[in-house]
C-alpha angles and dihedrals in degrees: 000000000000092000091050093050093048092050092049091048090053090050089049091056090054091049092049089051089054091048092054091050095049094045092046092051094045092051090056089062093056110104119236137053111271093202092052091049092048093053094048112166091355090072120140127151096244094052090043093054092045093051093047090051094047092049092046094238091130091068128082117279094248091053090048092052095045090049092049094050092045092053092042090059088061093047095260109129095174134256128295115254091216106043103018090229123133110269092226090057092048094050093045090051091054096043098080092057092051093043092053091049095044096046092046091049093049092047091051089047092051092048088058103032102044100059092033094050094046095046091045091055096042091049096039113176094020127120089260091055092051091048091050092051092049090050091048093050092046093051093049092047099047116071118235094236090060089053088048092052092048090049092051092048094048107033099029103028106033104023099025092213099128137031113258095224146346136086138250121187116250091230091051100052119349094192095052090042090055092049091052097043098049098079100044093039092050092048091053095034095057092055091046091046092055091052093047092046091059093048094045092048093049093045094049092047090052093051093045089063094055120113095239090057092052088048091053090050091048089055089063099252115159117258092244092053092049092050096045100040103032110019109038098049093055096036092055094062097082091035090060090064093052093048091049093049092047092050092048090048092052093047087048086065135283089219101183094045093047091050092045094051096035088241109170098222138125092279092056089045091054091048093050091046091054091048092050096039087238095165099179092054092046092049092047093049092049091048091052091050093049091049090050093052091050091049092050091050090053092049090049092053091051092046090051090063091050094050095045119023089196088072110083129201108229 
């Protein structure tokens, strides 16, 4: 196990190195001068030259990249052009908001998708199965921002039950946090639930056709026992990957939803960084997202071995 984790961590470092290179090169193709945009109406040549020198933009591209990677290895992702704050500090400040939204959305999705997907597979061909497939198709087809807009119009505009936007930290006021997170988490969670429902249904159907399941049924075991002991454990293995990827994607930033609900997370931070040509913040946010995806993949591999001992970690 230790050897496997160390090897994967080494591979992750190589991938992160590639991510920094690709992002750095792509940002060079973006038109516009980030320092000029950052200064705005405060522009004067002396300040402009000083900021370019401080940010290292006056040096050759190779020297800029080598300097960036060297500082990134020590946890220094640079300084924001707009605020002058360290990028690491800015991203870490936004991370709790995104984490609370992403985890809540995934939990809501699982509460809907898990029982619906399992029952749809167990009762394949029934009215419930058809309804589950319609729900799944609807959720995949309708964008989450449309659901968010409809939620704002109904629950904030017409009924007045929930605030239309804003954010309150969970540690500050749990009740107000819950009232603010319900709409964006539901908008994202319904789309995620539709995706998970399809995967759970397909995975359970595949396992139900296995020989060992038919053997368990032939022994006279009750249907509930067969599903719980023999079907779910094996059916969950591919589902774990989908859940992990969905969670990593949401933590990486649901940009449209965070902008729509004025949610101060990583997605909103990325959007603002693109608008302001704040390259250090944009690079730092992308690097955090890439590191999160790699971490989730590692956790999924380890969890695979726990769910199914036949799967070895080599």
